[in-house]
Every structure is written in C-alpha cells, then in structure tokens.
C-alpha cells in the first residue's frame, strides 16, 4: 500500500496543469491492489473465514421462506447453503437483485475502461519522477497520484499510481464509447475481457491521439494478461427497495448502488453498508428485547432508510455526471474543466462527498447505544 503526498494533474500530452498536496485536500490518498486488501480482510477474519467459505463458485438464486424464517442460497456448483438471512454483495450483475427486483435493467454509461498493472522499470520510474517536478522548478516530497485529463484531440481520462514499494504501477484509462464492450462471466474482473486484442486496441488509440511518452510506456509494459477492458454501468431505476418483502434478503455495495468509479465512493459505500448492518446484528440483541428474527429484519431494514437511499442516489448521479465530463469529446468542456482544475480552490475540486456515509455509520452507532465516529 502506497501513501501519496499529492495529486499531479496533466494534459494527455504530458503538460503539467497543477499539483495539489494531499494535506490541502484534508485527507490521505492511498493506492493498493484489490488482492492486497482482500488478503488483509481474510487475515483479520482468521480461520473461521476459511472454514466456512466457498471459492470458485457463484450465487445463482435463493429461496426465502418467511414461514420457516430462513433463506436458502443456490450455488453454481449445485450445492445449497441455508441461513437465517442473506446479505447479497454479489456485484453490479447481482443474481440476487435480478431475482428480487423485476424490470430492473442495468444502464450502460457509454464509457469503456481499461485497467491494468505493470512492472516499473528504470525508464518508467524516470518519467514518473519528472512528473513530480512542477513548472516552477519545485519538487513535491513523496510520490504523486497521476491524473491525465483529456483535451479536444486527446479525449478521455488516464489515472495511475505506484504500488508495492515502487515496483508496480496501477492504472486505468477511460474513453466514451457508443458500443457496449463484450462481457465475460469472470466476475473477478467485473465481467470484463482480456487478451492481445484488447491491448492492441488501447495502444492504437493512444498512438493515434499522440499521448505522452509516460502513458505509452505504461501500456507497453502491461502484459495482455494483466489488462482488462470493461464497460461502465449503473442502474436505470435508482429508487428500488434494497430489502426483500420478507425482510431477510438485502442488497449491499454494488449490488445495491453500482456506479462509475469517477467519484471514488463505491468501496466506501459498500463498507458503510456492511458496517451499518453488521454493527446492528452484533449490538441490537444486547440492547433490545426482541427475538432473533426481528433483530435481523431491523438490522437489514437500515438499507432502506430514506436518507441513505437519497444519498446513494445522489452519489450515483454525481458519479455519472463526472464520468461524462471526464471523458467528454467536447473541446470546450475539456478546456473549461482543465481551467477549473488549474485555478479553482481545492475545496471545490475535492468536496467532502463522504458525509452521507459518516452520518449513516453514526446513525447505526447511535441506534446501538455506541459513541459516534470522531470528527
């Protein structure tokens, strides 16, 4: 995991726009591989996780029995798991949501995204060090998160960051697309696709747009097996219930509110969902006299809290707007956006968008008689 001292903004041709120190943002900026975070969670959960987990299988459906007060989950390997409730965290293509909610299509945001990781050789490291130096000759202490903004002849978005003690560079590139990219069944890569065709497609796009040498080097150094292309999706109906009629099945994270990654709130909202439910499952039995099934229903019902749903809807819509702006093919919009990023006060570039998550978590703590989060 790498912590950054700043965010360096550039044009696609490499021209420096602005560097903002993370101290001015009012928060820390990190990069980490998804696999690293998953491993940390597994280690914290201990042996109980490994003893009660199934890998290489997916959820294909469920049966909610209100009379028996139980839920049976059906897996792709033909097996079934029975429990008292189902917390569905099965992503933007959620099979649980598909069964629970009728007429609920996903919405293609008309954006294609490539992401990958590459080994950082001396040539890439030297180019990265060059980006740390501002036009006035000053140099930032520590590493910067790189953010390349599009212009009229080079639309799109490219962001990246060092990881693994400067051994790896994690990156993503986004471009508007009228064509919905092909999908796979591999949910570990969000249903995306990989291969030489995908890499060559991005290389051709970069060369045609004459993007800077650093972007070219990063993409060249990324193997086809380490590069994924996906479409970005959210949902058409943003006012759906997140719990089943029987109250024992609930949608969390991307299963509940899938969104483009441009606002950086997907993981935050998923963690807030999980915390709000789990803290109630742990603490409510101690603080209230109620049978177990009502505790479950009460805990899950927080996902349909009106304030939470309004916040989630606003985040999805804002993420959609920023995605469209960040990948715009309009020269005028790109120019206005770049000037805004260059001269606007930091508080307007990086507003506090996580206040809704904080309020949601504090409400859960309050309901359980616990102290709120520190300011």
PDB file of N, CA and C in Angstrom, residues 52-140:
ATOM      1  N   UNK A  52     -15.466 -21.693   6.596  1.00  0.00           N
ATOM      2  CA  UNK A  52     -16.869 -21.533   6.200  1.00  0.00           C
ATOM      3  C   UNK A  52     -17.016 -20.797   4.875  1.00  0.00           C
ATOM      4  N   UNK A  53     -16.024 -20.918   4.014  1.00  0.00           N
ATOM      5  CA  UNK A  53     -16.045 -20.196   2.752  1.00  0.00           C
ATOM      6  C   UNK A  53     -15.986 -21.154   1.573  1.00  0.00           C
ATOM      7  N   UNK A  54     -16.570 -20.728   0.460  1.00  0.00           N
ATOM      8  CA  UNK A  54     -16.513 -21.486  -0.786  1.00  0.00           C
ATOM      9  C   UNK A  54     -15.921 -20.591  -1.864  1.00  0.00           C
ATOM     10  N   UNK A  55     -14.927 -21.097  -2.578  1.00  0.00           N
ATOM     11  CA  UNK A  55     -14.264 -20.311  -3.612  1.00  0.00           C
ATOM     12  C   UNK A  55     -14.515 -20.940  -4.980  1.00  0.00           C
ATOM     13  N   UNK A  56     -14.495 -20.112  -6.015  1.00  0.00           N
ATOM     14  CA  UNK A  56     -14.691 -20.616  -7.361  1.00  0.00           C
ATOM     15  C   UNK A  56     -16.130 -20.941  -7.696  1.00  0.00           C
ATOM     16  N   UNK A  57     -17.069 -20.481  -6.886  1.00  0.00           N
ATOM     17  CA  UNK A  57     -18.492 -20.695  -7.161  1.00  0.00           C
ATOM     18  C   UNK A  57     -19.206 -19.351  -7.074  1.00  0.00           C
ATOM     19  N   UNK A  58     -20.391 -19.272  -7.649  1.00  0.00           N
ATOM     20  CA  UNK A  58     -21.170 -18.043  -7.607  1.00  0.00           C
ATOM     21  C   UNK A  58     -22.602 -18.348  -7.191  1.00  0.00           C
ATOM     22  N   UNK A  59     -23.300 -17.310  -6.769  1.00  0.00           N
ATOM     23  CA  UNK A  59     -24.707 -17.433  -6.389  1.00  0.00           C
ATOM     24  C   UNK A  59     -25.557 -17.391  -7.662  1.00  0.00           C
ATOM     25  N   UNK A  60     -26.494 -18.312  -7.785  1.00  0.00           N
ATOM     26  CA  UNK A  60     -27.386 -18.321  -8.952  1.00  0.00           C
ATOM     27  C   UNK A  60     -28.837 -18.027  -8.571  1.00  0.00           C
ATOM     28  N   UNK A  61     -29.152 -18.085  -7.293  1.00  0.00           N
ATOM     29  CA  UNK A  61     -30.512 -17.790  -6.866  1.00  0.00           C
ATOM     30  C   UNK A  61     -30.695 -18.041  -5.383  1.00  0.00           C
ATOM     31  N   UNK A  62     -31.916 -17.824  -4.893  1.00  0.00           N
ATOM     32  CA  UNK A  62     -32.196 -18.042  -3.479  1.00  0.00           C
ATOM     33  C   UNK A  62     -33.671 -18.344  -3.297  1.00  0.00           C
ATOM     34  N   UNK A  63     -34.004 -18.898  -2.135  1.00  0.00           N
ATOM     35  CA  UNK A  63     -35.390 -19.134  -1.739  1.00  0.00           C
ATOM     36  C   UNK A  63     -35.578 -18.561  -0.345  1.00  0.00           C
ATOM     37  N   UNK A  64     -36.537 -17.647  -0.218  1.00  0.00           N
ATOM     38  CA  UNK A  64     -36.826 -17.029   1.076  1.00  0.00           C
ATOM     39  C   UNK A  64     -38.094 -17.655   1.633  1.00  0.00           C
ATOM     40  N   UNK A  65     -37.966 -18.276   2.783  1.00  0.00           N
ATOM     41  CA  UNK A  65     -39.101 -18.948   3.426  1.00  0.00           C
ATOM     42  C   UNK A  65     -39.496 -18.142   4.658  1.00  0.00           C
ATOM     43  N   UNK A  66     -40.529 -17.307   4.499  1.00  0.00           N
ATOM     44  CA  UNK A  66     -40.944 -16.453   5.613  1.00  0.00           C
ATOM     45  C   UNK A  66     -41.556 -17.271   6.747  1.00  0.00           C
ATOM     46  N   UNK A  67     -42.228 -18.364   6.411  1.00  0.00           N
ATOM     47  CA  UNK A  67     -42.855 -19.192   7.443  1.00  0.00           C
ATOM     48  C   UNK A  67     -41.806 -19.868   8.310  1.00  0.00           C
ATOM     49  N   UNK A  68     -40.804 -20.465   7.658  1.00  0.00           N
ATOM     50  CA  UNK A  68     -39.727 -21.127   8.399  1.00  0.00           C
ATOM     51  C   UNK A  68     -38.654 -20.151   8.853  1.00  0.00           C
ATOM     52  N   UNK A  69     -38.774 -18.904   8.375  1.00  0.00           N
ATOM     53  CA  UNK A  69     -37.837 -17.839   8.744  1.00  0.00           C
ATOM     54  C   UNK A  69     -36.393 -18.241   8.414  1.00  0.00           C
ATOM     55  N   UNK A  70     -36.174 -18.542   7.133  1.00  0.00           N
ATOM     56  CA  UNK A  70     -34.841 -18.919   6.686  1.00  0.00           C
ATOM     57  C   UNK A  70     -34.690 -18.569   5.203  1.00  0.00           C
ATOM     58  N   UNK A  71     -33.431 -18.538   4.753  1.00  0.00           N
ATOM     59  CA  UNK A  71     -33.110 -18.291   3.353  1.00  0.00           C
ATOM     60  C   UNK A  71     -32.171 -19.386   2.882  1.00  0.00           C
ATOM     61  N   UNK A  72     -32.448 -19.942   1.714  1.00  0.00           N
ATOM     62  CA  UNK A  72     -31.588 -20.960   1.116  1.00  0.00           C
ATOM     63  C   UNK A  72     -30.946 -20.371  -0.134  1.00  0.00           C
ATOM     64  N   UNK A  73     -29.623 -20.379  -0.173  1.00  0.00           N
ATOM     65  CA  UNK A  73     -28.870 -19.832  -1.303  1.00  0.00           C
ATOM     66  C   UNK A  73     -28.454 -20.961  -2.226  1.00  0.00           C
ATOM     67  N   UNK A  74     -28.706 -20.788  -3.510  1.00  0.00           N
ATOM     68  CA  UNK A  74     -28.350 -21.790  -4.518  1.00  0.00           C
ATOM     69  C   UNK A  74     -27.063 -21.380  -5.214  1.00  0.00           C
ATOM     70  N   UNK A  75     -26.089 -22.299  -5.260  1.00  0.00           N
ATOM     71  CA  UNK A  75     -24.769 -22.016  -5.823  1.00  0.00           C
ATOM     72  C   UNK A  75     -24.605 -22.639  -7.207  1.00  0.00           C
ATOM     73  N   UNK A  76     -23.629 -22.128  -7.936  1.00  0.00           N
ATOM     74  CA  UNK A  76     -23.399 -22.588  -9.305  1.00  0.00           C
ATOM     75  C   UNK A  76     -22.899 -24.022  -9.370  1.00  0.00           C
ATOM     76  N   UNK A  77     -22.377 -24.553  -8.258  1.00  0.00           N
ATOM     77  CA  UNK A  77     -21.909 -25.942  -8.246  1.00  0.00           C
ATOM     78  C   UNK A  77     -23.007 -26.930  -7.863  1.00  0.00           C
ATOM     79  N   UNK A  78     -24.246 -26.444  -7.763  1.00  0.00           N
ATOM     80  CA  UNK A  78     -25.373 -27.303  -7.442  1.00  0.00           C
ATOM     81  C   UNK A  78     -25.663 -27.435  -5.966  1.00  0.00           C
ATOM     82  N   UNK A  79     -24.783 -26.926  -5.119  1.00  0.00           N
ATOM     83  CA  UNK A  79     -24.979 -27.021  -3.680  1.00  0.00           C
ATOM     84  C   UNK A  79     -25.872 -25.890  -3.186  1.00  0.00           C
ATOM     85  N   UNK A  80     -26.372 -26.057  -1.959  1.00  0.00           N
ATOM     86  CA  UNK A  80     -27.198 -25.033  -1.329  1.00  0.00           C
ATOM     87  C   UNK A  80     -26.669 -24.731   0.070  1.00  0.00           C
ATOM     88  N   UNK A  81     -26.831 -23.477   0.469  1.00  0.00           N
ATOM     89  CA  UNK A  81     -26.438 -23.043   1.813  1.00  0.00           C
ATOM     90  C   UNK A  81     -27.666 -22.444   2.473  1.00  0.00           C
ATOM     91  N   UNK A  82     -27.931 -22.841   3.692  1.00  0.00           N
ATOM     92  CA  UNK A  82     -29.118 -22.362   4.400  1.00  0.00           C
ATOM     93  C   UNK A  82     -28.707 -21.467   5.553  1.00  0.00           C
ATOM     94  N   UNK A  83     -29.441 -20.372   5.722  1.00  0.00           N
ATOM     95  CA  UNK A  83     -29.158 -19.460   6.824  1.00  0.00           C
ATOM     96  C   UNK A  83     -30.395 -18.668   7.196  1.00  0.00           C
ATOM     97  N   UNK A  84     -30.245 -17.795   8.164  1.00  0.00           N
ATOM     98  CA  UNK A  84     -31.392 -17.012   8.633  1.00  0.00           C
ATOM     99  C   UNK A  84     -31.597 -15.749   7.821  1.00  0.00           C
ATOM    100  N   UNK A  85     -30.571 -15.319   7.102  1.00  0.00           N
ATOM    101  CA  UNK A  85     -30.691 -14.124   6.257  1.00  0.00           C
ATOM    102  C   UNK A  85     -29.640 -14.192   5.164  1.00  0.00           C
ATOM    103  N   UNK A  86     -29.809 -13.359   4.138  1.00  0.00           N
ATOM    104  CA  UNK A  86     -28.873 -13.294   3.020  1.00  0.00           C
ATOM    105  C   UNK A  86     -28.476 -11.841   2.785  1.00  0.00           C
ATOM    106  N   UNK A  87     -27.185 -11.571   2.935  1.00  0.00           N
ATOM    107  CA  UNK A  87     -26.640 -10.258   2.610  1.00  0.00           C
ATOM    108  C   UNK A  87     -25.983 -10.393   1.240  1.00  0.00           C
ATOM    109  N   UNK A  88     -26.620  -9.867   0.217  1.00  0.00           N
ATOM    110  CA  UNK A  88     -26.152 -10.050  -1.156  1.00  0.00           C
ATOM    111  C   UNK A  88     -25.136  -8.970  -1.525  1.00  0.00           C
ATOM    112  N   UNK A  89     -23.899  -9.381  -1.637  1.00  0.00           N
ATOM    113  CA  UNK A  89     -22.811  -8.480  -2.035  1.00  0.00           C
ATOM    114  C   UNK A  89     -22.209  -8.990  -3.346  1.00  0.00           C
ATOM    115  N   UNK A  90     -23.067  -9.418  -4.271  1.00  0.00           N
ATOM    116  CA  UNK A  90     -22.592 -10.104  -5.477  1.00  0.00           C
ATOM    117  C   UNK A  90     -22.476  -9.190  -6.692  1.00  0.00           C
ATOM    118  N   UNK A  91     -22.178  -7.902  -6.455  1.00  0.00           N
ATOM    119  CA  UNK A  91     -21.748  -7.016  -7.513  1.00  0.00           C
ATOM    120  C   UNK A  91     -22.833  -6.474  -8.420  1.00  0.00           C
ATOM    121  N   UNK A  92     -22.383  -5.728  -9.429  1.00  0.00           N
ATOM    122  CA  UNK A  92     -23.324  -4.989 -10.273  1.00  0.00           C
ATOM    123  C   UNK A  92     -24.181  -5.910 -11.132  1.00  0.00           C
ATOM    124  N   UNK A  93     -23.763  -7.161 -11.336  1.00  0.00           N
ATOM    125  CA  UNK A  93     -24.569  -8.127 -12.073  1.00  0.00           C
ATOM    126  C   UNK A  93     -25.247  -9.101 -11.109  1.00  0.00           C
ATOM    127  N   UNK A  94     -25.621  -8.606  -9.969  1.00  0.00           N
ATOM    128  CA  UNK A  94     -26.167  -9.417  -8.877  1.00  0.00           C
ATOM    129  C   UNK A  94     -27.307 -10.331  -9.313  1.00  0.00           C
ATOM    130  N   UNK A  95     -27.119 -11.635  -9.120  1.00  0.00           N
ATOM    131  CA  UNK A  95     -28.179 -12.608  -9.385  1.00  0.00           C
ATOM    132  C   UNK A  95     -29.297 -12.493  -8.342  1.00  0.00           C
ATOM    133  N   UNK A  96     -28.922 -12.103  -7.143  1.00  0.00           N
ATOM    134  CA  UNK A  96     -29.925 -11.926  -6.094  1.00  0.00           C
ATOM    135  C   UNK A  96     -30.837 -10.754  -6.447  1.00  0.00           C
ATOM    136  N   UNK A  97     -30.244  -9.642  -6.884  1.00  0.00           N
ATOM    137  CA  UNK A  97     -31.051  -8.488  -7.280  1.00  0.00           C
ATOM    138  C   UNK A  97     -31.928  -8.835  -8.474  1.00  0.00           C
ATOM    139  N   UNK A  98     -31.390  -9.581  -9.405  1.00  0.00           N
ATOM    140  CA  UNK A  98     -32.158  -9.973 -10.585  1.00  0.00           C
ATOM    141  C   UNK A  98     -33.411 -10.746 -10.207  1.00  0.00           C
ATOM    142  N   UNK A  99     -33.293 -11.585  -9.190  1.00  0.00           N
ATOM    143  CA  UNK A  99     -34.449 -12.359  -8.754  1.00  0.00           C
ATOM    144  C   UNK A  99     -35.382 -11.518  -7.879  1.00  0.00           C
ATOM    145  N   UNK A 100     -34.821 -10.656  -7.068  1.00  0.00           N
ATOM    146  CA  UNK A 100     -35.619  -9.912  -6.099  1.00  0.00           C
ATOM    147  C   UNK A 100     -36.414  -8.769  -6.733  1.00  0.00           C
ATOM    148  N   UNK A 101     -35.838  -8.139  -7.760  1.00  0.00           N
ATOM    149  CA  UNK A 101     -36.451  -6.959  -8.351  1.00  0.00           C
ATOM    150  C   UNK A 101     -36.790  -7.218  -9.817  1.00  0.00           C
ATOM    151  N   UNK A 102     -38.030  -7.011 -10.181  1.00  0.00           N
ATOM    152  CA  UNK A 102     -38.450  -7.196 -11.560  1.00  0.00           C
ATOM    153  C   UNK A 102     -38.242  -5.903 -12.356  1.00  0.00           C
ATOM    154  N   UNK A 103     -38.063  -6.075 -13.670  1.00  0.00           N
ATOM    155  CA  UNK A 103     -37.922  -4.940 -14.576  1.00  0.00           C
ATOM    156  C   UNK A 103     -36.892  -3.951 -14.030  1.00  0.00           C
ATOM    157  N   UNK A 104     -35.657  -4.431 -13.859  1.00  0.00           N
ATOM    158  CA  UNK A 104     -34.608  -3.634 -13.222  1.00  0.00           C
ATOM    159  C   UNK A 104     -33.321  -3.723 -14.046  1.00  0.00           C
ATOM    160  N   UNK A 105     -33.310  -3.164 -15.245  1.00  0.00           N
ATOM    161  CA  UNK A 105     -32.145  -3.319 -16.120  1.00  0.00           C
ATOM    162  C   UNK A 105     -30.952  -2.486 -15.677  1.00  0.00           C
ATOM    163  N   UNK A 106     -29.749  -2.984 -16.032  1.00  0.00           N
ATOM    164  CA  UNK A 106     -28.554  -2.168 -15.850  1.00  0.00           C
ATOM    165  C   UNK A 106     -28.531  -1.105 -16.940  1.00  0.00           C
ATOM    166  N   UNK A 107     -27.754  -0.068 -16.707  1.00  0.00           N
ATOM    167  CA  UNK A 107     -27.650   1.033 -17.661  1.00  0.00           C
ATOM    168  C   UNK A 107     -26.201   1.192 -18.089  1.00  0.00           C
ATOM    169  N   UNK A 108     -25.922   1.013 -19.377  1.00  0.00           N
ATOM    170  CA  UNK A 108     -24.581   1.230 -19.911  1.00  0.00           C
ATOM    171  C   UNK A 108     -24.317   2.728 -19.955  1.00  0.00           C
ATOM    172  N   UNK A 109     -23.236   3.164 -19.341  1.00  0.00           N
ATOM    173  CA  UNK A 109     -22.928   4.590 -19.232  1.00  0.00           C
ATOM    174  C   UNK A 109     -22.217   5.150 -20.460  1.00  0.00           C
ATOM    175  N   UNK A 110     -22.085   4.334 -21.503  1.00  0.00           N
ATOM    176  CA  UNK A 110     -21.419   4.725 -22.747  1.00  0.00           C
ATOM    177  C   UNK A 110     -19.968   5.127 -22.512  1.00  0.00           C
ATOM    178  N   UNK A 111     -19.325   4.363 -21.623  1.00  0.00           N
ATOM    179  CA  UNK A 111     -17.903   4.559 -21.344  1.00  0.00           C
ATOM    180  C   UNK A 111     -17.234   3.195 -21.276  1.00  0.00           C
ATOM    181  N   UNK A 112     -16.123   3.059 -21.979  1.00  0.00           N
ATOM    182  CA  UNK A 112     -15.294   1.859 -21.894  1.00  0.00           C
ATOM    183  C   UNK A 112     -14.070   2.176 -21.050  1.00  0.00           C
ATOM    184  N   UNK A 113     -13.646   1.221 -20.245  1.00  0.00           N
ATOM    185  CA  UNK A 113     -12.490   1.436 -19.378  1.00  0.00           C
ATOM    186  C   UNK A 113     -11.531   0.263 -19.492  1.00  0.00           C
ATOM    187  N   UNK A 114     -10.258   0.591 -19.585  1.00  0.00           N
ATOM    188  CA  UNK A 114      -9.189  -0.397 -19.497  1.00  0.00           C
ATOM    189  C   UNK A 114      -8.478  -0.191 -18.166  1.00  0.00           C
ATOM    190  N   UNK A 115      -8.064  -1.262 -17.533  1.00  0.00           N
ATOM    191  CA  UNK A 115      -7.201  -1.097 -16.364  1.00  0.00           C
ATOM    192  C   UNK A 115      -6.156  -2.210 -16.362  1.00  0.00           C
ATOM    193  N   UNK A 116      -5.087  -1.942 -15.632  1.00  0.00           N
ATOM    194  CA  UNK A 116      -4.025  -2.937 -15.592  1.00  0.00           C
ATOM    195  C   UNK A 116      -2.958  -2.561 -14.596  1.00  0.00           C
ATOM    196  N   UNK A 117      -1.894  -3.350 -14.580  1.00  0.00           N
ATOM    197  CA  UNK A 117      -0.744  -3.090 -13.731  1.00  0.00           C
ATOM    198  C   UNK A 117       0.505  -3.555 -14.465  1.00  0.00           C
ATOM    199  N   UNK A 118       1.587  -2.836 -14.265  1.00  0.00           N
ATOM    200  CA  UNK A 118       2.833  -3.195 -14.932  1.00  0.00           C
ATOM    201  C   UNK A 118       4.001  -3.060 -13.971  1.00  0.00           C
ATOM    202  N   UNK A 119       5.080  -3.754 -14.294  1.00  0.00           N
ATOM    203  CA  UNK A 119       6.317  -3.610 -13.526  1.00  0.00           C
ATOM    204  C   UNK A 119       6.947  -2.266 -13.857  1.00  0.00           C
ATOM    205  N   UNK A 120       7.467  -1.593 -12.850  1.00  0.00           N
ATOM    206  CA  UNK A 120       8.065  -0.277 -13.040  1.00  0.00           C
ATOM    207  C   UNK A 120       9.565  -0.437 -13.297  1.00  0.00           C
ATOM    208  N   UNK A 121       9.957  -0.277 -14.554  1.00  0.00           N
ATOM    209  CA  UNK A 121      11.363  -0.313 -14.917  1.00  0.00           C
ATOM    210  C   UNK A 121      11.996   1.055 -14.762  1.00  0.00           C
ATOM    211  N   UNK A 122      13.320   1.163 -14.993  1.00  0.00           N
ATOM    212  CA  UNK A 122      14.023   2.448 -14.837  1.00  0.00           C
ATOM    213  C   UNK A 122      13.459   3.546 -15.725  1.00  0.00           C
ATOM    214  N   UNK A 123      13.021   3.194 -16.961  1.00  0.00           N
ATOM    215  CA  UNK A 123      12.513   4.223 -17.866  1.00  0.00           C
ATOM    216  C   UNK A 123      11.207   4.819 -17.365  1.00  0.00           C
ATOM    217  N   UNK A 124      10.306   3.956 -16.876  1.00  0.00           N
ATOM    218  CA  UNK A 124       9.040   4.457 -16.332  1.00  0.00           C
ATOM    219  C   UNK A 124       9.282   5.253 -15.061  1.00  0.00           C
ATOM    220  N   UNK A 125      10.165   4.778 -14.203  1.00  0.00           N
ATOM    221  CA  UNK A 125      10.444   5.473 -12.947  1.00  0.00           C
ATOM    222  C   UNK A 125      11.016   6.862 -13.208  1.00  0.00           C
ATOM    223  N   UNK A 126      11.881   6.959 -14.210  1.00  0.00           N
ATOM    224  CA  UNK A 126      12.450   8.262 -14.536  1.00  0.00           C
ATOM    225  C   UNK A 126      11.380   9.228 -15.039  1.00  0.00           C
ATOM    226  N   UNK A 127      10.481   8.728 -15.896  1.00  0.00           N
ATOM    227  CA  UNK A 127       9.404   9.575 -16.386  1.00  0.00           C
ATOM    228  C   UNK A 127       8.456   9.983 -15.252  1.00  0.00           C
ATOM    229  N   UNK A 128       8.201   9.056 -14.322  1.00  0.00           N
ATOM    230  CA  UNK A 128       7.353   9.387 -13.174  1.00  0.00           C
ATOM    231  C   UNK A 128       7.994  10.449 -12.298  1.00  0.00           C
ATOM    232  N   UNK A 129       9.295  10.349 -12.103  1.00  0.00           N
ATOM    233  CA  UNK A 129       9.998  11.347 -11.285  1.00  0.00           C
ATOM    234  C   UNK A 129       9.928  12.719 -11.933  1.00  0.00           C
ATOM    235  N   UNK A 130       9.904  12.741 -13.264  1.00  0.00           N
ATOM    236  CA  UNK A 130       9.792  14.011 -13.977  1.00  0.00           C
ATOM    237  C   UNK A 130       8.451  14.675 -13.696  1.00  0.00           C
ATOM    238  N   UNK A 131       7.398  13.866 -13.571  1.00  0.00           N
ATOM    239  CA  UNK A 131       6.069  14.431 -13.312  1.00  0.00           C
ATOM    240  C   UNK A 131       5.959  15.027 -11.916  1.00  0.00           C
ATOM    241  N   UNK A 132       6.869  14.665 -11.016  1.00  0.00           N
ATOM    242  CA  UNK A 132       6.804  15.201  -9.660  1.00  0.00           C
ATOM    243  C   UNK A 132       7.282  16.641  -9.593  1.00  0.00           C
ATOM    244  N   UNK A 133       8.015  17.096 -10.632  1.00  0.00           N
ATOM    245  CA  UNK A 133       8.582  18.430 -10.637  1.00  0.00           C
ATOM    246  C   UNK A 133       7.629  19.403 -11.293  1.00  0.00           C
ATOM    247  N   UNK A 134       7.234  20.405 -10.563  1.00  0.00           N
ATOM    248  CA  UNK A 134       6.303  21.389 -11.088  1.00  0.00           C
ATOM    249  C   UNK A 134       7.016  22.355 -12.032  1.00  0.00           C
ATOM    250  N   UNK A 135       6.248  23.130 -12.795  1.00  0.00           N
ATOM    251  CA  UNK A 135       6.808  24.016 -13.788  1.00  0.00           C
ATOM    252  C   UNK A 135       7.720  25.072 -13.181  1.00  0.00           C
ATOM    253  N   UNK A 136       7.475  25.455 -11.949  1.00  0.00           N
ATOM    254  CA  UNK A 136       8.299  26.494 -11.333  1.00  0.00           C
ATOM    255  C   UNK A 136       9.599  25.936 -10.773  1.00  0.00           C
ATOM    256  N   UNK A 137       9.816  24.616 -10.968  1.00  0.00           N
ATOM    257  CA  UNK A 137      11.072  24.019 -10.515  1.00  0.00           C
ATOM    258  C   UNK A 137      10.987  23.388  -9.162  1.00  0.00           C
ATOM    259  N   UNK A 138       9.866  23.603  -8.431  1.00  0.00           N
ATOM    260  CA  UNK A 138       9.726  22.988  -7.126  1.00  0.00           C
ATOM    261  C   UNK A 138       9.436  21.519  -7.248  1.00  0.00           C
ATOM    262  N   UNK A 139       9.796  20.760  -6.236  1.00  0.00           N
ATOM    263  CA  UNK A 139       9.569  19.327  -6.292  1.00  0.00           C
ATOM    264  C   UNK A 139       8.809  18.876  -5.056  1.00  0.00           C
ATOM    265  N   UNK A 140       7.779  18.071  -5.265  1.00  0.00           N
ATOM    266  CA  UNK A 140       6.977  17.585  -4.159  1.00  0.00           C
ATOM    267  C   UNK A 140       7.742  16.515  -3.383  1.00  0.00           C
TER     268      UNK A 140
END
